[in-house]
Coordinates of C-alpha atoms in Angstrom, one line a residue:
M293 CA 18.1 -22.6 -58.0
E294 CA 17.1 -19.7 -55.8
T295 CA 19.0 -19.8 -52.5
R296 CA 17.1 -19.1 -49.1
S297 CA 19.5 -16.1 -48.4
A298 CA 18.9 -14.9 -52.1
R299 CA 15.1 -15.4 -51.6
R300 CA 15.3 -13.3 -48.3
R301 CA 17.1 -10.5 -49.7
R302 CA 15.0 -10.4 -53.0
L303 CA 11.8 -10.2 -50.7
S304 CA 13.3 -7.6 -48.4
N305 CA 14.2 -5.6 -51.3
S306 CA 10.9 -5.7 -53.1
H307 CA 9.2 -4.7 -49.8
N308 CA 11.7 -1.7 -49.4
Q309 CA 10.8 -0.6 -52.8
T310 CA 7.2 -0.4 -52.3
G311 CA 7.7 2.3 -49.5
V312 CA 4.8 1.4 -47.4
D313 CA 4.8 2.9 -43.9
Y314 CA 2.0 0.6 -42.6
I315 CA 3.0 2.0 -38.7
S316 CA 1.9 5.7 -39.7
H317 CA -1.4 4.5 -41.3
L318 CA -2.3 3.1 -37.7
P319 CA -5.1 5.2 -36.2
D320 CA -4.6 8.1 -34.1
A321 CA -5.6 6.2 -30.8
V322 CA -3.4 3.5 -31.3
L323 CA -0.3 5.6 -32.1
H324 CA -0.7 7.7 -29.2
H325 CA -1.4 4.6 -26.8
I326 CA 1.9 3.4 -28.1
L327 CA 3.8 6.9 -27.4
T328 CA 2.5 7.2 -24.0
L329 CA 4.7 3.9 -23.6
L330 CA 8.0 6.0 -24.3
P331 CA 9.9 8.3 -22.5
I332 CA 8.4 11.8 -23.6
K333 CA 11.6 13.3 -25.1
T334 CA 11.5 10.4 -27.3
V335 CA 8.0 11.2 -28.3
A336 CA 8.9 14.9 -28.8
Q337 CA 11.7 13.7 -31.3
S338 CA 9.6 11.6 -33.3
A339 CA 7.7 14.8 -34.4
T340 CA 10.8 15.7 -36.9
L341 CA 10.2 12.3 -38.6
S342 CA 7.1 13.6 -40.6
S343 CA 3.9 16.0 -40.5
R344 CA 2.0 12.8 -39.3
W345 CA 4.4 12.1 -36.6
R346 CA 4.5 15.8 -35.8
S347 CA 0.4 16.1 -36.1
L348 CA 0.6 12.8 -33.1
W349 CA 2.8 15.2 -31.0
F350 CA 1.0 18.1 -31.0
T351 CA -2.3 16.1 -30.2
L352 CA -1.0 13.6 -27.4
P353 CA -3.2 13.4 -24.9
D354 CA -1.3 12.5 -22.1
L355 CA 2.0 14.4 -21.4
D356 CA 4.0 12.8 -18.7
F357 CA 7.2 15.1 -17.5
S358 CA 7.9 13.0 -14.5
N359 CA 10.9 10.9 -15.7
S360 CA 12.8 14.3 -16.6
I361 CA 13.7 15.6 -19.6
F362 CA 15.3 18.7 -18.7
N363 CA 19.2 19.3 -19.4
S364 CA 20.5 20.1 -16.3
N365 CA 23.6 22.3 -17.9
S366 CA 20.5 24.5 -19.6
N367 CA 19.4 27.8 -18.7
S368 CA 15.8 27.1 -19.6
N369 CA 13.4 26.7 -16.8
P370 CA 11.3 23.3 -16.5
A371 CA 8.2 25.4 -16.1
D372 CA 9.2 27.6 -19.5
I373 CA 9.6 24.2 -21.5
I374 CA 6.3 22.9 -20.3
A375 CA 4.6 26.0 -20.8
G376 CA 6.0 26.2 -24.4
I377 CA 4.5 22.9 -25.3
L378 CA 1.6 23.4 -24.0
N379 CA 1.5 26.8 -25.8
A380 CA 2.2 25.4 -28.9
R381 CA -1.1 23.7 -29.1
D382 CA -4.7 25.4 -29.7
H383 CA -6.3 25.8 -26.4
K384 CA -9.7 26.4 -27.7
H385 CA -9.4 22.6 -29.4
S386 CA -6.9 21.2 -27.0
N387 CA -7.3 17.5 -25.9
V388 CA -4.6 17.2 -23.3
R389 CA -6.2 15.0 -20.7
L390 CA -3.2 14.3 -18.6
L391 CA -0.5 16.4 -17.3
R392 CA 1.9 15.2 -14.7
F393 CA 5.7 16.7 -13.9
S394 CA 8.0 17.0 -11.3
A395 CA 10.2 20.2 -10.8
T396 CA 11.5 22.7 -8.7
L397 CA 9.7 25.7 -9.4
S398 CA 8.9 29.6 -8.0
F399 CA 5.3 30.2 -7.0
S400 CA 5.0 32.6 -10.0
R401 CA 5.7 30.2 -12.6
L402 CA 3.9 27.0 -10.9
N403 CA 0.9 29.4 -10.8
A404 CA 1.5 30.1 -14.7
L405 CA 1.4 26.6 -15.2
F406 CA -1.9 26.1 -13.5
R407 CA -3.5 29.0 -15.3
I408 CA -2.5 27.2 -18.6
A409 CA -3.6 23.8 -17.5
V410 CA -7.1 25.7 -16.9
R411 CA -7.0 27.0 -20.1
H412 CA -6.3 23.7 -22.0
K413 CA -9.3 22.1 -19.5
I414 CA -6.7 19.3 -18.3
Q415 CA -8.6 16.7 -16.6
H416 CA -5.8 14.7 -14.8
L417 CA -3.2 16.7 -13.4
H418 CA -0.2 15.3 -11.0
I419 CA 2.0 17.7 -9.5
Q420 CA 5.4 17.2 -7.2
V421 CA 6.9 20.8 -6.9
S422 CA 9.8 21.7 -4.6
T423 CA 9.7 25.1 -3.1
N424 CA 12.0 27.5 -1.5
D425 CA 9.5 29.0 0.8
Y426 CA 5.8 28.7 1.6
F427 CA 3.1 28.9 -1.0
N428 CA -0.6 29.9 -0.9
F429 CA -2.1 27.1 -2.6
P430 CA -2.8 28.8 -6.1
R431 CA -6.3 29.8 -6.3
G432 CA -6.4 29.7 -10.1
I433 CA -6.7 25.8 -10.3
I434 CA -9.6 25.6 -7.6
A435 CA -11.8 27.3 -10.3
S436 CA -11.2 24.6 -13.0
D437 CA -14.7 23.0 -14.4
S438 CA -12.8 20.8 -16.2
L439 CA -10.4 19.0 -13.4
R440 CA -11.5 15.7 -12.3
V441 CA -8.0 14.0 -10.8
F442 CA -5.8 16.2 -8.9
S443 CA -2.5 15.2 -7.1
L444 CA -0.2 17.9 -5.7
R445 CA 2.9 16.7 -3.6
S446 CA 4.9 19.5 -2.2
I447 CA 8.4 19.0 -0.9
Y448 CA 9.5 21.2 2.0
P449 CA 8.1 23.5 3.4
G450 CA 5.0 23.1 1.5
F451 CA 1.4 25.0 0.7
R452 CA -0.9 26.4 2.8
L453 CA -4.5 25.9 1.9
P454 CA -7.0 28.8 1.6
P455 CA -10.0 29.2 4.2
S456 CA -13.0 26.5 3.2
S457 CA -14.9 29.4 2.1
I458 CA -12.7 29.9 -0.9
M459 CA -11.9 25.9 -1.4
S460 CA -15.4 25.2 -1.3
S461 CA -16.2 27.3 -4.3
G462 CA -14.4 25.0 -6.7
F463 CA -13.4 21.4 -7.4
R464 CA -17.1 20.8 -7.9
L465 CA -16.6 18.2 -10.5
L466 CA -13.3 16.5 -8.9
S467 CA -13.7 12.9 -8.6
S468 CA -9.9 12.2 -6.9
L469 CA -7.8 14.3 -4.7
S470 CA -4.4 13.6 -3.5
L471 CA -2.4 16.0 -1.3
A472 CA 0.8 15.9 0.6
L473 CA 3.0 18.1 2.5
M474 CA 0.4 20.4 2.8
I475 CA -0.5 23.2 6.0
L476 CA -3.9 22.8 7.2
D477 CA -3.7 24.8 10.2
R478 CA -6.5 26.9 9.8
P479 CA -9.6 26.0 11.8
S480 CA -12.4 26.0 8.9
L481 CA -10.5 23.5 7.2
V482 CA -11.9 20.7 9.9
D483 CA -15.2 20.7 7.6
L484 CA -13.5 20.8 4.2
F485 CA -14.2 17.5 3.1
T486 CA -17.8 17.4 3.0
D487 CA -20.7 17.3 0.6
S488 CA -20.7 21.1 0.1
S489 CA -17.1 21.3 -1.0
F490 CA -16.7 17.9 -2.9
P491 CA -20.0 16.5 -3.8
L492 CA -18.3 13.9 -6.6
L493 CA -15.2 13.2 -4.9
K494 CA -14.7 9.4 -4.9
K495 CA -11.0 9.0 -3.5
L496 CA -9.2 11.3 -1.1
N497 CA -5.8 10.9 -0.1
L498 CA -3.8 13.1 2.6
E499 CA -0.4 12.4 3.6
S500 CA 2.0 14.6 6.0
C501 CA -0.5 17.3 6.8
S502 CA 1.1 19.3 9.3
G503 CA -0.9 21.4 11.6
L504 CA -4.0 18.9 11.4
M505 CA -5.8 18.1 14.6
N506 CA -9.2 17.5 14.0
L507 CA -10.7 16.4 10.6
R508 CA -14.2 15.3 9.6
V509 CA -14.7 13.5 6.2
Q510 CA -18.4 13.3 4.9
C511 CA -18.2 13.4 1.2
P512 CA -21.2 11.4 -0.1
V513 CA -20.0 9.5 -2.8
L514 CA -16.5 8.8 -1.4
Q515 CA -15.2 5.2 -1.7
D516 CA -11.4 5.3 -0.9
F517 CA -9.9 7.2 1.6
S518 CA -6.1 7.3 2.9
L519 CA -4.6 9.3 5.7
E520 CA -1.0 9.0 6.7
G521 CA 1.9 10.9 8.5
C522 CA -0.4 13.1 10.4
F523 CA 1.2 12.8 13.7
Q524 CA -0.7 16.0 15.3
L525 CA -4.2 14.5 14.6
Q526 CA -6.5 14.6 17.8
G527 CA -9.8 14.0 16.2
L528 CA -11.0 11.9 13.1
D529 CA -14.9 11.5 11.9
V530 CA -15.6 10.0 8.8
L531 CA -18.9 9.3 7.6
G532 CA -19.4 7.7 4.2
G533 CA -22.5 5.4 3.0
K534 CA -20.5 4.5 -0.2
L535 CA -16.9 4.1 1.4
E536 CA -15.3 0.9 0.8
R537 CA -11.7 1.2 1.2
V538 CA -10.0 3.4 4.7
R539 CA -6.2 3.5 5.0
I540 CA -5.2 5.2 8.4
C541 CA -1.2 5.1 8.9
S542 CA 1.3 6.7 11.5
C543 CA -1.4 8.9 12.8
F544 CA -2.9 10.3 16.0
D545 CA -1.1 12.4 18.8
A546 CA 0.4 9.6 21.3
H547 CA 0.9 12.1 24.2
G548 CA -2.8 13.6 24.2
S549 CA -6.1 12.6 24.1
S550 CA -7.2 11.8 21.0
W551 CA -10.4 9.8 19.4
V552 CA -11.9 8.1 16.1
K553 CA -15.4 7.9 14.9
I554 CA -15.6 5.7 11.5
V555 CA -19.3 4.9 10.2
A556 CA -19.1 3.4 7.0
P557 CA -21.5 0.3 6.6
N558 CA -20.4 -0.8 3.1
L559 CA -16.4 -1.0 4.2
K560 CA -14.6 -3.8 2.7
T561 CA -11.3 -2.9 3.2
L562 CA -9.8 -1.3 6.5
V563 CA -5.7 -0.7 6.9
W564 CA -5.0 0.6 10.5
I565 CA -1.2 0.5 11.2
Y566 CA 1.5 2.1 12.9
N567 CA -1.2 4.3 14.5
A568 CA -1.1 5.7 18.3
V569 CA -3.8 4.0 20.2
T570 CA -6.6 6.4 20.6
D571 CA -8.6 7.1 23.8
E572 CA -12.0 6.6 22.3
V573 CA -12.5 4.3 19.3
N574 CA -15.9 4.1 17.5
L575 CA -15.8 2.2 14.0
G576 CA -19.5 1.1 14.1
D577 CA -20.9 -2.2 12.3
L578 CA -18.5 -3.0 9.9
K579 CA -20.6 -6.0 8.6
S580 CA -19.5 -5.9 5.0
L581 CA -15.5 -5.7 6.0
N582 CA -13.7 -8.5 3.6
Q583 CA -10.0 -7.6 4.6
A584 CA -8.4 -5.7 7.6
S585 CA -5.0 -5.2 8.5
L586 CA -3.7 -4.1 12.1
G587 CA -0.6 -2.7 13.5
L588 CA -0.4 -0.2 16.4
L589 CA 2.2 1.8 18.0
C590 CA 3.9 0.3 21.1
Q591 CA 3.4 2.3 24.3
H592 CA 2.2 2.4 28.0
F593 CA -1.4 1.0 27.7
S594 CA -4.0 2.7 30.5
N595 CA -7.0 0.8 30.8
T596 CA -8.8 3.2 28.5
K597 CA -6.0 2.1 26.0
L598 CA -6.7 -1.4 26.6
H599 CA -10.4 -1.3 26.2
S600 CA -9.7 1.1 22.6
V601 CA -7.7 -1.8 21.4
S602 CA -10.4 -4.3 22.6
A603 CA -13.3 -2.2 20.7
L604 CA -10.7 -1.8 17.5
L605 CA -10.4 -5.9 17.3
S606 CA -14.2 -6.4 17.9
A607 CA -14.7 -3.8 15.3
I608 CA -12.4 -5.4 12.8
S609 CA -14.1 -9.1 13.6
P610 CA -16.5 -9.6 10.7
A611 CA -13.5 -9.5 8.3
H612 CA -12.7 -12.5 6.0
S613 CA -8.9 -11.9 6.0
L614 CA -6.7 -10.6 8.6
T615 CA -3.3 -9.3 8.6
F616 CA -1.4 -8.6 12.1
E617 CA 1.7 -6.5 11.8
P618 CA 4.7 -7.3 14.5
S619 CA 3.9 -4.3 16.7
F620 CA 0.4 -5.4 17.4
L621 CA 2.1 -8.9 18.2
D622 CA 4.2 -7.0 20.6
I623 CA 1.5 -5.6 22.2
L624 CA -0.4 -8.9 22.6
S625 CA 2.8 -10.1 24.0
S626 CA 3.2 -7.6 26.7
N627 CA -0.4 -7.5 27.8
T628 CA -2.1 -10.4 29.8
Y629 CA -5.3 -8.5 29.1
F630 CA -5.6 -9.7 25.7
A631 CA -5.2 -13.2 26.7
C632 CA -8.8 -13.4 27.9
Y633 CA -10.3 -10.6 26.0
L634 CA -9.0 -11.2 22.1
P635 CA -12.4 -11.4 20.3
T636 CA -13.3 -14.4 17.8
F637 CA -12.8 -13.8 14.5
N638 CA -15.6 -16.4 13.3
N639 CA -15.4 -15.3 9.8
V640 CA -11.4 -15.3 9.1
R641 CA -10.3 -17.8 6.5
C642 CA -6.8 -16.0 5.7
L643 CA -4.6 -14.8 8.3
E644 CA -1.3 -13.1 7.9
L645 CA 1.1 -12.7 10.6
K646 CA 4.2 -10.6 10.6
T647 CA 6.4 -11.3 13.2
V648 CA 9.8 -11.5 15.2
S649 CA 11.2 -15.2 16.1
R650 CA 10.8 -15.0 19.8
K651 CA 9.5 -17.4 22.4
H652 CA 7.6 -15.4 24.3
N653 CA 5.2 -15.1 20.7
C654 CA 4.5 -18.7 21.1
S655 CA 1.6 -18.0 23.6
V656 CA 0.3 -14.9 21.4
V657 CA 0.5 -17.0 18.5
A658 CA -1.5 -19.8 20.0
N659 CA -4.0 -17.4 21.4
I660 CA -4.9 -15.7 17.7
F661 CA -4.9 -19.3 16.2
R662 CA -7.6 -20.1 19.0
S663 CA -9.6 -17.1 18.0
C664 CA -9.7 -18.3 14.2
P665 CA -11.7 -21.4 14.3
I666 CA -12.4 -21.9 10.6
L667 CA -9.1 -20.6 9.5
H668 CA -8.0 -22.1 5.8
M669 CA -4.9 -20.3 5.3
L670 CA -1.9 -19.0 7.4
T671 CA 1.0 -16.9 6.3
I672 CA 3.6 -16.3 9.0
K673 CA 6.4 -13.6 7.7
I674 CA 9.2 -13.6 9.8
V675 CA 10.5 -9.9 9.2
D676 CA 13.4 -9.5 11.4
A677 CA 16.3 -11.3 10.3
S678 CA 18.6 -9.8 13.0
S679 CA 16.2 -11.3 15.7
N680 CA 17.9 -12.3 19.2
G681 CA 15.9 -15.3 19.0
R682 CA 18.5 -17.0 16.5
K683 CA 19.0 -20.4 17.4
D684 CA 22.1 -21.4 19.5
W685 CA 23.5 -24.5 17.7
R686 CA 24.4 -26.4 20.9
K687 CA 23.0 -29.9 20.7
E688 CA 22.1 -29.8 24.5
K689 CA 20.4 -26.5 24.5
W690 CA 18.8 -27.0 21.3
E691 CA 16.7 -30.1 22.4
R692 CA 16.2 -28.8 25.9
I693 CA 14.4 -25.8 24.5
V694 CA 12.5 -27.5 21.4
S695 CA 11.2 -30.0 24.0
E696 CA 9.9 -27.3 26.1
E697 CA 8.3 -25.5 23.0
E698 CA 6.9 -28.6 21.7
H699 CA 5.3 -29.7 25.4
F700 CA 3.3 -26.2 25.0
W701 CA 2.0 -26.9 21.8
E702 CA 1.0 -30.2 23.1
T703 CA -1.3 -28.5 25.8
Q704 CA -3.0 -26.6 22.9
I705 CA -4.0 -29.7 21.0
E706 CA -7.7 -29.8 22.8
P707 CA -8.1 -25.8 22.7
L708 CA -6.9 -25.5 19.1
E709 CA -9.4 -28.5 17.7
S710 CA -11.6 -26.2 15.3
F711 CA -8.3 -24.4 14.2
R712 CA -6.6 -27.9 13.4
L713 CA -9.6 -29.3 11.6
H714 CA -9.9 -26.2 9.1
L715 CA -6.6 -25.3 8.0
K716 CA -5.3 -26.3 4.7
I717 CA -2.5 -24.0 3.6
V718 CA 0.5 -22.9 5.6
R719 CA 3.2 -20.5 4.3
M720 CA 6.6 -19.4 6.6
E721 CA 8.4 -17.1 4.8
G722 CA 11.7 -15.8 6.2
F723 CA 12.3 -19.1 8.3
M724 CA 15.0 -18.8 10.4
E725 CA 15.2 -22.6 12.0
C726 CA 14.6 -21.1 15.3
F727 CA 13.3 -23.1 18.3
N728 CA 9.6 -21.9 18.2
E729 CA 9.8 -22.0 14.5
V730 CA 10.4 -25.5 14.2
S731 CA 8.4 -26.7 17.1
L732 CA 5.3 -24.8 15.3
T733 CA 6.0 -26.4 11.9
H734 CA 6.0 -29.8 13.9
F735 CA 2.7 -29.2 15.7
L736 CA 0.9 -28.1 12.4
L737 CA 2.1 -31.3 10.5
K738 CA 1.8 -33.6 13.6
Y739 CA -2.0 -32.4 14.3
G740 CA -3.3 -30.8 11.2
T741 CA -5.7 -33.3 9.9
S742 CA -6.9 -31.2 6.9
L743 CA -3.7 -29.8 6.1
Q744 CA -2.8 -29.8 2.4
E745 CA 0.2 -27.9 1.8
L746 CA 2.8 -26.7 4.0
S747 CA 5.6 -24.4 2.4
I748 CA 8.9 -23.2 4.1
F749 CA 10.7 -20.3 2.4
T750 CA 14.3 -20.0 4.7
N751 CA 16.7 -17.0 4.7
K752 CA 20.0 -16.8 3.1
T753 CA 22.5 -19.7 4.5
N754 CA 25.8 -18.7 5.9
H755 CA 28.3 -21.6 4.5
R756 CA 29.1 -22.1 8.2
D757 CA 25.5 -22.9 9.0
S758 CA 24.8 -24.9 6.1
L759 CA 25.5 -28.3 7.5
K760 CA 23.5 -27.8 10.8
R761 CA 20.4 -26.1 8.3
R762 CA 20.5 -29.0 6.3
A763 CA 20.1 -31.2 9.6
I764 CA 17.3 -29.1 10.5
K765 CA 15.6 -29.6 7.1
S766 CA 15.8 -33.3 7.1
L767 CA 14.5 -33.2 11.0
I768 CA 11.4 -31.4 9.5
M769 CA 10.9 -33.5 6.4
G770 CA 11.0 -36.3 8.6
F771 CA 8.4 -35.3 11.2
S772 CA 5.0 -37.3 11.3
R773 CA 2.0 -36.0 9.5
A774 CA -1.7 -36.5 10.4
S775 CA -2.8 -35.8 7.1
P776 CA -1.5 -38.2 4.3
H777 CA -2.3 -35.7 1.8
V778 CA 0.0 -33.0 2.8
K779 CA 2.5 -31.3 0.5
L780 CA 5.5 -30.3 2.4
R781 CA 8.1 -27.8 0.5
Y782 CA 11.6 -26.5 2.5
C783 CA 13.4 -24.2 0.2

């Protein structure tokens, strides 16, 4: 009688004798997809297996060299290697769709690669290049009639864009453009991103562009616009009937006058973080806004700046989901102006507060809660584990301060009535067992009549604090609960 192991050996030998290579018989499209999941060095080595795999290598549509395959001990330049691989293909029948690489290149070598990319009619081009001097933007790539997605990230000192008269003559079919560490110091570039230059552009990303003081963006089909690290910016004018996402981060001149105007009636997502407060804010009617994130640089606020912050808050009031960064809560804490003029967010159902655990935040947090009368889900992230609000374990001080904070929250029962009736889910992340965190938890459990779930996630515990923290956990788990259905998790 044949044993199981003998049967397995027989079947294995029988299979090997057939010599059928099922993988090689898969369609090219399937094999190309599999190969794109591998490092390109491995893909190139597969060309030595057979003529079939050699053909697959020379017809691979996506060439990603970003994970460097280059031998640091080799005398070959990365640009020469990439150029050699592309030149081995027939550019008249080339199917290269994507080319991505990161390297240190001279201008002549980079320009040569651009010319090869244009010849092969590459559609997606992603480049991160390090240079030793200032480059003028290679004009050869501007005239490409096949390029659809273009990303160029320069490492210091950067590229200088040519005048808009030259830029506007190309990129007519471009749908996505990303430029990082560019030099945009020509006055004519203010009006570069308009319908005449980029009629089909849907996504625009500008990052750390020096010399950019004024910018107008008016591309007719633009849907996604991102601007980051432009600290010299004084004026921003954005107009887009189809614009859905805007992200402005770390921009505007904090020491001079500045303004912003955005007209985007179909905007759904607005991220406005770490920006200096402008003197003028005009965001139009954002009636379609769904998500908004807000965080501002802490600075001295004149009356003009305070009105600008109010205008910004009023503009995002139609949002259904809000995120407030720690810096924004600090601004609210240091200006009593917002205790009276914080707008009501009647549509907000999801709120995320990123905060440092400090006592003076309690009144600010209460004001925000009062401004969100139909809030369903609240997330609080304590982002500063080294906060001075760290609890003193002495029993007398603990009981005294907790009592003071609980008294404050008792005064908020009536003002927060609508908030308490609608709140259903609460998540506290980075919980540090500080006085105000414990008192807020007590308030939410004791008066949150519709509360369904409250989850607390603590930071790592020092061994010497573990007993005290277990006592705090026991205290919280024993708090009275207004909702009989609430699930309390503490981990």
